[in-house]
Amino acid sequence: MKRVILPVVLLLTMATAGEQFAMSDADRAMYKEMLENNPADIYVEEGGELLEEQLGGEAALAKFLGVSEKELPKYIAGFPRYIKKLGNVVGIDQVLQAMQVEQGKEKYKLKSEKMFSMLAYVKSLANDEQIAIDINADKYIKASYDLGKKTFETARGGRGLSCLSCHSKDIVGMVLRTQPLPDLGEAGAGATWPAYRMTKSSLRTLQRRFQGCMKNALLKVIPIGSKEMVGLEVYVSTLAQDKKQPIAIPGLKR
Amino acid sequence: MKRRNFIKSMVAVSAVVATPMVLMGKEEAAKAKRKGPNDLTYAAAVEAITGGKEVKDSQKVKLTVPEIAENGAVVPVKVEIDHPMEESNYVKAIHVLSTKNGNVRCVDVMLTPANGKGYFATRIKLSTTQEVVGLAELSDGTFIKAAKSVKVTIGGCG
Amino acid sequence: MAEKEARKSMIKIKPKKYKVGDIVKVDFIVIHPMETGLLKDKKTGKIKPAHYIDNITFSFDGKPFTTMKVWETVSTNPYFSVNYKVTGKGKITVDYTDNTGEKNSKSKKLKPKG
């Protein structure tokens, strides 16, 4: 019984919260202006230094990926993608980890601040590019996309919630605790993470954000870099790709 | 800074101040009031800045704050003073205050003509819905201000 | 007291191109917890002591042009922005201290064109 009622209650709360607490356009503009002074810029800069010192910078990254430095931004815009060398569809962070292993360097944890910084820097190289994930490029990326979509839609946990409970097309624009629920594609979620999360006063990645979402919704938290998480990143990134949202790293989130 | 914890702690402060005072002696009550390191009421803070001089509401102070804060722990504030910045006539200071935080002071900015403009921007924490005040001291010793209300709500996910 | 590493911070001058006589924005962002002294540490359950930047000085070639007194009510990883009227080539320096006595400094060159 409980399982059925709670989502319904949640939906009702969302519906009746009303417009009175929704932010005005002037307010939104003010928060947008804050992007110019994003504390995460400091982490991104640090990420660039780490990449340079630790792994040999963009040149080494391009070499590892088997592309020219000139092609690198567009190639990065296609992550997560299947990397033959690693035998998997992986995120940028997993590529950086593999480079650390190859060069015999200390391996940063996927959930560490340093890895977040480095990932944010690398993804920022693709700023202004469109996300370019081709889900039909090979069977691996297709499988990853399908798993991501399934993970997005599967109701889990004590309350039987899925990502879709708050992010389906039907409820976009409803206000959940003063925040209008965004269309993840329109909001460019896949293109604006890693971002500075004001609530956490730190730089967070998309997969780390998914974890926060799962925790709050009482779903079992899936580890960063797992097949499901990478799949989720692929799926959510393609939503932004469909809406042609350009990559803009670091983002700034409430 | 976790906004929710911050708000909780601020609520705790006001609860301590409000309820058990009847049961306490004066000294104890005074102790209970001082929770944060720099607690100061709005009236006392303004008095400390102006030395009791009159503060006029003025159109010359352009205060920009959000009507609704997306996050009480990060509220953007911008103060612009429409006043010359010359050697003999300039904006001497801009003070950013709130009316209901435990410590109502945020930043005191001492400017000089070298700034070229009476401008200051920062981000502050607000414990609850309240007014944010931009208070300026001009080089002739007069004080002008503008205040705007900011709604702080517990919003969104996590 | 344990040795402290220099804080991460950043000075931005806006707009990027400017000449002598222009009024530019000098933005300073620093990674600092700005602890209020009111919050509990989630892991230990103990109240975290207040730890916040309390004084900032903006200088041009060693000559201060703006000073600030800052309290714990300013957001974590704070941002401070003032104007500066460009007089020529030189160096903008932001010196800042916090309530634990920690001192730090960050500089950026000012290169007006024309």
Coordinates of C-alpha atoms in Angstrom, one line a residue:
Chain A
M1 CA 0.0 0.0 0.0
K2 CA 2.7 2.4 1.1
R3 CA 4.6 1.9 -2.1
V4 CA 1.6 3.0 -4.2
I5 CA 0.6 6.0 -2.1
L6 CA 3.9 7.8 -1.7
P7 CA 4.6 8.6 -5.3
V8 CA 1.0 9.8 -5.6
V9 CA 1.4 12.1 -2.6
L10 CA 4.6 13.4 -4.1
L11 CA 2.9 14.2 -7.3
L12 CA 0.1 16.0 -5.6
T13 CA 2.6 18.1 -3.6
M14 CA 4.3 19.0 -6.8
A15 CA 1.0 20.0 -8.4
T16 CA -0.2 22.1 -5.6
A17 CA 3.0 23.9 -4.7
G18 CA 1.9 26.4 -7.3
E19 CA 3.7 29.2 -9.1
Q20 CA 4.0 31.5 -6.2
F21 CA 7.5 30.3 -5.2
A22 CA 8.8 29.9 -8.7
M23 CA 11.7 32.2 -9.5
S24 CA 11.2 35.2 -11.7
D25 CA 13.2 35.7 -14.9
A26 CA 15.1 38.5 -13.3
D27 CA 16.2 36.1 -10.6
R28 CA 17.2 33.5 -13.1
A29 CA 19.3 36.1 -15.0
M30 CA 21.0 37.0 -11.8
Y31 CA 22.0 33.4 -11.1
K32 CA 23.1 33.0 -14.7
E33 CA 25.4 36.0 -14.2
M34 CA 27.0 34.0 -11.4
L35 CA 28.3 31.6 -14.0
E36 CA 30.9 34.3 -14.8
N37 CA 32.3 34.0 -11.3
N38 CA 32.0 30.3 -10.9
P39 CA 34.1 29.0 -8.0
A40 CA 34.4 25.8 -10.1
D41 CA 36.7 27.7 -12.5
I42 CA 39.4 27.3 -9.9
Y43 CA 38.9 23.5 -9.8
V44 CA 38.9 23.3 -13.6
E45 CA 42.2 25.3 -13.7
E46 CA 43.6 22.9 -11.1
G47 CA 42.4 19.9 -13.2
G48 CA 44.4 21.3 -16.2
E49 CA 47.5 21.5 -14.0
L50 CA 47.0 18.0 -12.8
L51 CA 46.6 16.7 -16.3
E52 CA 49.7 18.4 -17.4
E53 CA 51.9 17.4 -14.4
Q54 CA 50.5 13.9 -13.9
L55 CA 49.9 12.7 -17.4
G56 CA 51.5 15.0 -19.9
G57 CA 48.6 17.2 -20.8
E58 CA 46.3 17.2 -23.8
A59 CA 49.0 15.8 -26.1
A60 CA 49.3 12.6 -24.0
L61 CA 45.5 12.3 -23.7
A62 CA 45.1 12.6 -27.5
K63 CA 47.8 10.1 -28.1
F64 CA 46.2 7.7 -25.6
L65 CA 42.9 8.0 -27.4
G66 CA 44.5 7.7 -30.8
V67 CA 43.3 11.1 -32.2
S68 CA 45.1 14.3 -33.1
E69 CA 45.1 17.2 -30.6
K70 CA 43.0 19.1 -33.1
E71 CA 40.4 16.4 -33.1
L72 CA 40.4 16.1 -29.3
P73 CA 37.5 18.5 -28.5
K74 CA 35.1 16.9 -30.9
Y75 CA 36.2 13.5 -29.7
I76 CA 35.7 14.4 -26.1
A77 CA 32.2 15.6 -26.9
G78 CA 31.4 12.0 -27.8
F79 CA 32.0 10.6 -24.3
P80 CA 31.0 8.2 -22.8
R81 CA 32.1 6.0 -25.7
Y82 CA 33.5 2.6 -26.5
I83 CA 37.3 2.5 -26.1
K84 CA 38.7 -0.6 -27.7
K85 CA 41.8 -0.6 -25.5
L86 CA 39.6 -0.7 -22.4
G87 CA 37.0 -3.1 -23.8
N88 CA 34.2 -1.1 -22.5
V89 CA 32.0 2.0 -22.9
V90 CA 33.7 4.4 -20.4
G91 CA 33.6 8.0 -19.2
I92 CA 36.4 10.4 -19.4
D93 CA 37.4 9.7 -15.8
Q94 CA 37.9 6.1 -16.5
V95 CA 40.2 7.0 -19.5
L96 CA 42.2 9.2 -17.1
Q97 CA 42.5 6.4 -14.6
A98 CA 43.7 4.0 -17.3
M99 CA 46.3 6.6 -18.4
Q100 CA 47.5 6.8 -14.7
V101 CA 47.8 3.0 -14.6
E102 CA 49.6 2.9 -17.9
Q103 CA 52.1 5.5 -16.8
G104 CA 52.5 3.9 -13.4
K105 CA 51.1 6.9 -11.6
E106 CA 49.0 7.1 -8.5
K107 CA 45.4 6.2 -9.5
Y108 CA 42.9 8.7 -8.4
K109 CA 39.6 7.3 -7.1
L110 CA 36.7 8.0 -9.5
K111 CA 34.9 9.8 -6.6
S112 CA 37.9 12.0 -5.6
E113 CA 38.1 15.7 -5.8
K114 CA 41.2 15.6 -8.0
M115 CA 39.5 13.2 -10.4
F116 CA 36.5 15.5 -10.6
S117 CA 38.8 18.5 -11.3
M118 CA 40.7 16.6 -14.0
L119 CA 37.5 15.3 -15.6
A120 CA 36.0 18.8 -15.6
Y121 CA 39.0 20.2 -17.3
V122 CA 39.1 17.6 -20.0
K123 CA 35.4 18.0 -20.7
S124 CA 35.8 21.8 -20.8
L125 CA 38.1 21.3 -23.8
A126 CA 34.9 20.5 -25.7
N127 CA 33.2 23.7 -24.6
D128 CA 30.8 25.1 -27.3
E129 CA 30.8 21.8 -29.1
Q130 CA 27.6 19.8 -29.4
I131 CA 27.5 16.5 -27.6
A132 CA 28.3 13.9 -30.2
I133 CA 27.3 10.5 -29.0
D134 CA 26.4 8.1 -31.8
I135 CA 24.5 5.3 -30.2
N136 CA 24.6 3.4 -33.5
A137 CA 28.4 3.6 -33.8
D138 CA 28.8 0.1 -32.4
K139 CA 26.9 -2.6 -30.4
Y140 CA 28.7 -1.6 -27.2
I141 CA 27.4 2.0 -27.1
K142 CA 24.0 0.8 -28.2
A143 CA 23.9 -1.6 -25.3
S144 CA 25.1 1.1 -22.9
Y145 CA 22.4 3.5 -24.1
D146 CA 19.8 0.8 -23.7
L147 CA 21.0 -0.1 -20.2
G148 CA 21.0 3.6 -19.3
K149 CA 17.5 4.2 -20.5
K150 CA 16.4 1.1 -18.6
T151 CA 18.1 2.3 -15.4
F152 CA 16.4 5.7 -15.9
E153 CA 13.0 4.2 -16.2
T154 CA 13.2 1.4 -13.6
A155 CA 11.3 2.1 -10.4
R156 CA 13.4 1.1 -7.4
G157 CA 13.7 1.5 -3.6
G158 CA 11.3 1.8 -0.8
R159 CA 9.2 4.4 -2.5
G160 CA 9.2 2.8 -5.9
L161 CA 10.7 5.8 -7.6
S162 CA 12.6 6.0 -10.8
C163 CA 14.5 8.9 -12.5
L164 CA 11.4 9.1 -14.6
S165 CA 9.2 9.8 -11.6
C166 CA 10.5 13.4 -11.6
H167 CA 11.9 13.7 -15.1
S168 CA 9.2 12.4 -17.4
K169 CA 7.9 14.7 -20.1
D170 CA 4.5 14.8 -18.5
I171 CA 5.5 16.7 -15.4
V172 CA 8.1 19.1 -16.8
G173 CA 7.4 22.6 -15.3
M174 CA 5.7 21.4 -12.2
V175 CA 7.2 22.9 -9.1
L176 CA 8.8 20.5 -6.6
R177 CA 9.8 22.4 -3.5
T178 CA 10.2 25.8 -5.3
Q179 CA 12.1 24.3 -8.1
P180 CA 10.3 23.9 -11.5
L181 CA 11.1 20.4 -12.7
P182 CA 13.3 20.8 -15.8
D183 CA 13.3 19.0 -19.1
L184 CA 16.7 17.4 -18.7
G185 CA 17.5 17.8 -22.4
E186 CA 16.4 21.4 -22.6
A187 CA 18.3 22.1 -19.3
G188 CA 21.4 20.6 -21.0
A189 CA 22.1 18.4 -18.0
G190 CA 24.5 16.2 -20.0
A191 CA 26.3 19.4 -21.3
T192 CA 26.6 21.4 -18.1
W193 CA 28.0 18.8 -15.6
P194 CA 30.7 18.8 -14.1
A195 CA 29.3 21.8 -12.3
Y196 CA 29.7 23.8 -9.1
R197 CA 26.9 22.6 -6.8
M198 CA 26.0 25.5 -4.4
T199 CA 24.2 23.1 -2.0
K200 CA 27.4 21.2 -1.6
S201 CA 29.9 24.0 -2.1
S202 CA 31.9 21.9 -4.4
L203 CA 32.5 20.6 -7.9
R204 CA 30.3 17.7 -8.7
T205 CA 30.1 15.4 -11.8
L206 CA 27.0 14.1 -13.5
Q207 CA 27.5 10.6 -12.1
R208 CA 28.0 12.1 -8.6
R209 CA 24.8 14.0 -9.1
F210 CA 22.9 10.9 -10.1
Q211 CA 24.2 9.3 -6.8
G212 CA 22.8 12.3 -4.8
C213 CA 19.5 11.9 -6.6
M214 CA 19.4 8.1 -5.8
K215 CA 20.2 8.7 -2.1
N216 CA 17.5 11.3 -1.7
A217 CA 14.9 9.2 -3.4
L218 CA 15.9 6.2 -1.2
L219 CA 17.2 4.2 -4.1
K220 CA 20.3 2.0 -3.7
V221 CA 23.2 4.1 -4.8
I222 CA 25.0 2.8 -7.9
P223 CA 28.8 3.2 -7.9
I224 CA 30.5 5.7 -10.2
G225 CA 31.9 4.1 -13.3
S226 CA 29.6 1.0 -13.2
K227 CA 27.9 -0.1 -16.4
E228 CA 24.6 1.3 -15.2
M229 CA 26.1 4.7 -14.3
V230 CA 28.0 5.1 -17.5
G231 CA 24.8 4.0 -19.3
L232 CA 22.8 6.7 -17.4
E233 CA 25.4 9.3 -18.4
V234 CA 25.1 8.2 -22.1
Y235 CA 21.3 8.3 -21.9
V236 CA 21.1 11.7 -20.2
S237 CA 23.8 13.2 -22.4
T238 CA 21.8 12.2 -25.5
L239 CA 18.8 14.1 -24.1
A240 CA 20.9 17.3 -24.2
Q241 CA 22.2 16.3 -27.6
D242 CA 18.7 16.0 -29.0
K243 CA 18.0 19.6 -27.9
K244 CA 21.3 20.7 -29.3
Q245 CA 22.6 22.1 -26.0
P246 CA 26.3 23.1 -26.4
I247 CA 28.8 21.8 -23.8
A248 CA 29.5 24.5 -21.2
I249 CA 31.8 23.4 -18.4
P250 CA 31.8 24.1 -15.5
G251 CA 28.1 24.6 -14.9
L252 CA 26.6 26.2 -11.9
K253 CA 23.8 24.4 -10.1
R254 CA 21.7 25.2 -7.1
Chain B
M1 CA 28.2 25.0 3.5
K2 CA 25.1 22.8 3.8
R3 CA 22.1 25.1 3.5
R4 CA 19.8 22.9 5.4
N5 CA 22.1 22.5 8.3
F6 CA 22.8 26.2 8.3
I7 CA 19.1 27.0 8.5
K8 CA 18.6 24.3 11.1
S9 CA 21.2 25.8 13.3
M10 CA 19.9 29.3 12.8
V11 CA 16.4 28.1 13.7
A12 CA 17.9 26.4 16.8
V13 CA 19.5 29.7 17.8
S14 CA 16.2 31.6 17.6
A15 CA 14.4 28.8 19.5
V16 CA 16.9 29.0 22.3
V17 CA 16.4 32.7 22.4
A18 CA 12.7 32.7 22.3
T19 CA 11.4 29.9 24.5
P20 CA 13.3 29.2 27.7
M21 CA 14.1 32.8 28.6
V22 CA 11.3 32.9 31.2
L23 CA 13.1 30.1 33.1
M24 CA 16.5 31.8 33.1
G25 CA 18.2 34.5 34.9
K26 CA 19.3 37.5 32.9
E27 CA 22.9 36.4 32.7
E28 CA 22.0 33.0 31.5
A29 CA 19.7 34.4 28.8
A30 CA 22.4 36.7 27.6
K31 CA 24.7 33.7 27.3
A32 CA 22.1 31.7 25.5
K33 CA 21.7 34.5 23.0
R34 CA 25.3 34.4 21.9
K35 CA 25.5 31.3 19.8
G36 CA 27.4 32.5 16.8
P37 CA 30.9 34.0 17.2
N38 CA 29.9 37.5 16.1
D39 CA 26.2 37.8 16.9
L40 CA 24.9 41.3 16.6
T41 CA 21.5 42.7 16.0
Y42 CA 20.6 44.9 13.1
A43 CA 20.0 48.0 15.1
A44 CA 23.3 47.6 16.9
A45 CA 25.2 47.0 13.7
V46 CA 23.9 50.1 12.0
E47 CA 24.6 52.1 15.1
A48 CA 28.2 50.8 15.1
I49 CA 28.6 51.9 11.5
T50 CA 26.9 55.3 11.6
G51 CA 27.6 56.3 15.2
G52 CA 24.0 57.1 15.5
K53 CA 23.7 59.4 12.4
E54 CA 20.6 59.4 10.3
V55 CA 20.5 56.9 7.4
K56 CA 18.3 58.0 4.5
D57 CA 16.7 55.6 2.0
S58 CA 18.0 56.7 -1.3
Q59 CA 17.4 55.9 -5.0
K60 CA 21.2 56.4 -5.4
V61 CA 21.7 53.0 -3.9
K62 CA 21.0 50.4 -6.4
L63 CA 20.7 47.0 -4.6
T64 CA 20.3 43.9 -6.7
V65 CA 19.3 40.7 -5.0
P66 CA 17.1 37.8 -6.1
E67 CA 13.4 38.0 -5.0
I68 CA 13.6 34.3 -4.2
A69 CA 16.9 32.7 -3.3
E70 CA 17.6 29.5 -5.1
N71 CA 19.7 28.5 -2.2
G72 CA 19.9 30.4 1.2
A73 CA 23.6 29.6 1.5
V74 CA 24.5 31.3 -1.8
V75 CA 22.6 34.6 -2.3
P76 CA 24.1 37.0 -4.9
V77 CA 24.2 40.6 -3.8
K78 CA 25.2 43.6 -5.9
V79 CA 25.4 47.2 -4.7
E80 CA 26.0 50.1 -7.0
I81 CA 26.0 53.7 -5.8
D82 CA 25.1 56.4 -8.3
H83 CA 27.6 59.0 -6.9
P84 CA 30.9 60.6 -8.1
M85 CA 34.3 59.0 -7.3
E86 CA 36.5 62.1 -7.2
E87 CA 39.2 63.0 -4.7
S88 CA 36.9 65.4 -2.9
N89 CA 33.6 63.7 -3.3
Y90 CA 33.3 59.9 -3.3
V91 CA 31.7 56.8 -1.9
K92 CA 33.8 56.0 1.2
A93 CA 32.2 52.7 2.2
I94 CA 29.6 50.1 1.2
H95 CA 28.2 47.9 3.9
V96 CA 26.2 44.7 3.2
L97 CA 23.9 43.7 6.0
S98 CA 20.9 41.4 6.6
T99 CA 18.2 42.0 9.1
K100 CA 17.6 38.6 10.7
N101 CA 20.9 36.6 10.5
G102 CA 22.4 35.9 13.9
N103 CA 25.2 38.2 12.9
V104 CA 23.6 40.7 10.6
R105 CA 26.9 42.0 9.2
C106 CA 28.3 40.5 6.0
V107 CA 31.0 42.7 4.5
D108 CA 32.2 46.3 5.1
V109 CA 34.0 47.6 2.0
M110 CA 36.2 50.7 2.3
L111 CA 36.5 52.3 -1.0
T112 CA 38.8 55.0 -2.4
P113 CA 38.5 57.3 -5.5
A114 CA 40.8 54.8 -7.2
N115 CA 37.9 52.4 -7.5
G116 CA 36.4 54.7 -10.2
K117 CA 32.8 53.6 -9.2
G118 CA 30.9 52.8 -6.0
Y119 CA 30.4 49.2 -6.8
F120 CA 30.6 45.9 -4.8
A121 CA 29.3 42.4 -5.4
T122 CA 29.5 39.2 -3.3
R123 CA 27.5 36.2 -2.2
I124 CA 26.0 35.8 1.3
K125 CA 24.2 33.3 3.5
L126 CA 20.7 34.0 4.6
S127 CA 19.2 32.0 7.5
T128 CA 15.6 32.8 6.7
T129 CA 13.4 35.1 4.6
Q130 CA 14.6 38.7 5.5
E131 CA 15.8 42.0 4.1
V132 CA 19.2 42.5 2.6
V133 CA 20.5 46.1 3.1
G134 CA 23.1 48.0 1.1
L135 CA 24.3 50.9 3.2
A136 CA 26.8 53.5 1.8
E137 CA 28.8 56.1 3.5
L138 CA 29.7 59.2 1.4
S139 CA 32.8 61.2 1.9
D140 CA 30.8 64.1 3.3
G141 CA 29.8 61.8 6.2
T142 CA 26.3 61.2 5.2
F143 CA 24.7 57.7 5.0
I144 CA 22.3 56.3 2.4
K145 CA 20.8 52.9 2.1
A146 CA 18.4 50.6 0.2
A147 CA 16.8 47.4 1.4
K148 CA 15.2 44.5 -0.4
S149 CA 13.4 41.4 0.8
V150 CA 14.7 38.0 -0.2
K151 CA 12.6 34.9 0.2
V152 CA 14.5 31.9 1.4
T153 CA 12.8 28.6 1.0
I154 CA 13.9 25.1 1.4
G155 CA 13.8 24.0 -2.2
G156 CA 14.6 21.3 -4.7
C157 CA 16.3 18.0 -4.2
G158 CA 19.2 17.6 -1.8
Chain C
M1 CA 49.9 24.5 14.2
A2 CA 50.1 22.2 11.2
E3 CA 51.5 23.7 8.0
K4 CA 48.9 24.9 5.7
E5 CA 49.0 24.8 1.9
A6 CA 48.3 28.0 0.0
R7 CA 44.6 28.3 -0.8
K8 CA 43.2 28.0 -4.2
S9 CA 42.1 31.3 -5.5
M10 CA 41.6 33.3 -8.7
I11 CA 41.5 36.9 -9.8
K12 CA 39.6 37.9 -12.9
I13 CA 39.7 41.2 -14.7
K14 CA 36.7 42.1 -16.7
P15 CA 36.4 43.0 -19.5
K16 CA 39.4 41.1 -20.9
K17 CA 40.6 44.1 -23.0
Y18 CA 40.9 47.5 -21.4
K19 CA 42.9 50.6 -21.7
V20 CA 44.2 53.3 -19.3
G21 CA 41.3 55.2 -17.9
D22 CA 38.8 52.3 -18.2
I23 CA 37.0 51.2 -15.1
V24 CA 37.4 47.4 -14.9
K25 CA 35.8 44.8 -12.6
V26 CA 38.3 43.0 -10.3
D27 CA 36.7 39.7 -9.2
F28 CA 38.3 37.6 -6.5
I29 CA 37.2 34.0 -5.8
V30 CA 38.8 31.8 -3.2
I31 CA 38.2 28.3 -2.0
H32 CA 37.5 28.7 1.8
P33 CA 35.0 26.9 4.0
M34 CA 33.7 30.1 5.7
E35 CA 32.5 28.1 8.7
T36 CA 30.0 29.9 10.9
G37 CA 30.8 28.1 14.1
L38 CA 27.2 26.9 14.3
L39 CA 27.3 23.7 12.3
K40 CA 28.1 20.2 13.5
D41 CA 30.6 18.0 11.8
K42 CA 28.5 15.1 10.4
K43 CA 31.1 12.5 11.2
T44 CA 32.2 13.5 14.7
G45 CA 29.0 15.2 15.9
K46 CA 31.1 18.1 17.2
I47 CA 30.5 21.7 16.4
K48 CA 32.9 22.9 13.8
P49 CA 34.7 26.0 15.0
A50 CA 34.2 29.3 13.1
H51 CA 36.7 29.6 10.3
Y52 CA 36.2 32.5 7.9
I53 CA 38.1 35.1 6.0
D54 CA 38.0 38.3 8.0
N55 CA 40.1 40.9 6.2
I56 CA 40.9 41.5 2.5
T57 CA 43.0 44.2 0.9
F58 CA 43.1 45.0 -2.8
S59 CA 46.2 46.8 -3.9
F60 CA 47.7 48.1 -7.1
D61 CA 51.6 47.9 -7.1
G62 CA 51.6 47.8 -3.3
K63 CA 49.2 50.7 -2.8
P64 CA 45.9 49.6 -1.3
F65 CA 42.7 50.9 -3.0
T66 CA 40.0 48.8 -1.2
T67 CA 39.9 47.1 2.1
M68 CA 37.2 44.8 3.4
K69 CA 36.1 43.5 6.8
V70 CA 34.4 40.2 6.2
W71 CA 32.2 38.0 8.4
E72 CA 31.2 34.4 8.5
T73 CA 27.8 35.3 6.9
V74 CA 29.5 35.4 3.5
S75 CA 29.0 32.2 1.4
T76 CA 31.5 29.3 1.3
N77 CA 34.1 29.7 -1.5
P78 CA 33.4 33.4 -1.5
Y79 CA 33.4 35.9 -4.3
F80 CA 34.2 39.6 -4.0
S81 CA 34.0 42.1 -6.8
V82 CA 35.0 45.7 -6.9
N83 CA 35.8 48.3 -9.6
Y84 CA 39.2 49.7 -10.4
K85 CA 40.1 52.6 -12.6
V86 CA 43.1 51.6 -14.7
T87 CA 46.0 54.0 -14.4
G88 CA 48.7 51.9 -16.2
K89 CA 50.6 48.7 -16.2
G90 CA 51.1 47.0 -12.9
K91 CA 50.0 44.3 -10.6
I92 CA 46.8 43.8 -8.7
T93 CA 47.3 42.0 -5.4
V94 CA 44.7 40.6 -3.1
D95 CA 45.9 39.9 0.4
Y96 CA 43.6 38.1 2.8
T97 CA 43.6 36.8 6.3
D98 CA 41.2 34.5 8.1
N99 CA 40.2 34.4 11.8
T100 CA 42.7 31.6 12.5
G101 CA 45.5 34.0 11.5
E102 CA 46.1 32.3 8.1
K103 CA 47.5 34.7 5.6
N104 CA 47.4 34.4 1.8
S105 CA 48.0 36.5 -1.3
K106 CA 47.1 36.3 -4.9
S107 CA 48.2 38.6 -7.7
K108 CA 47.4 39.3 -11.3
K109 CA 49.1 41.6 -13.9
L110 CA 47.2 44.5 -15.2
K111 CA 48.1 45.0 -18.9
P112 CA 46.1 47.9 -20.4
K113 CA 46.3 48.2 -24.2
G114 CA 46.5 51.8 -25.6

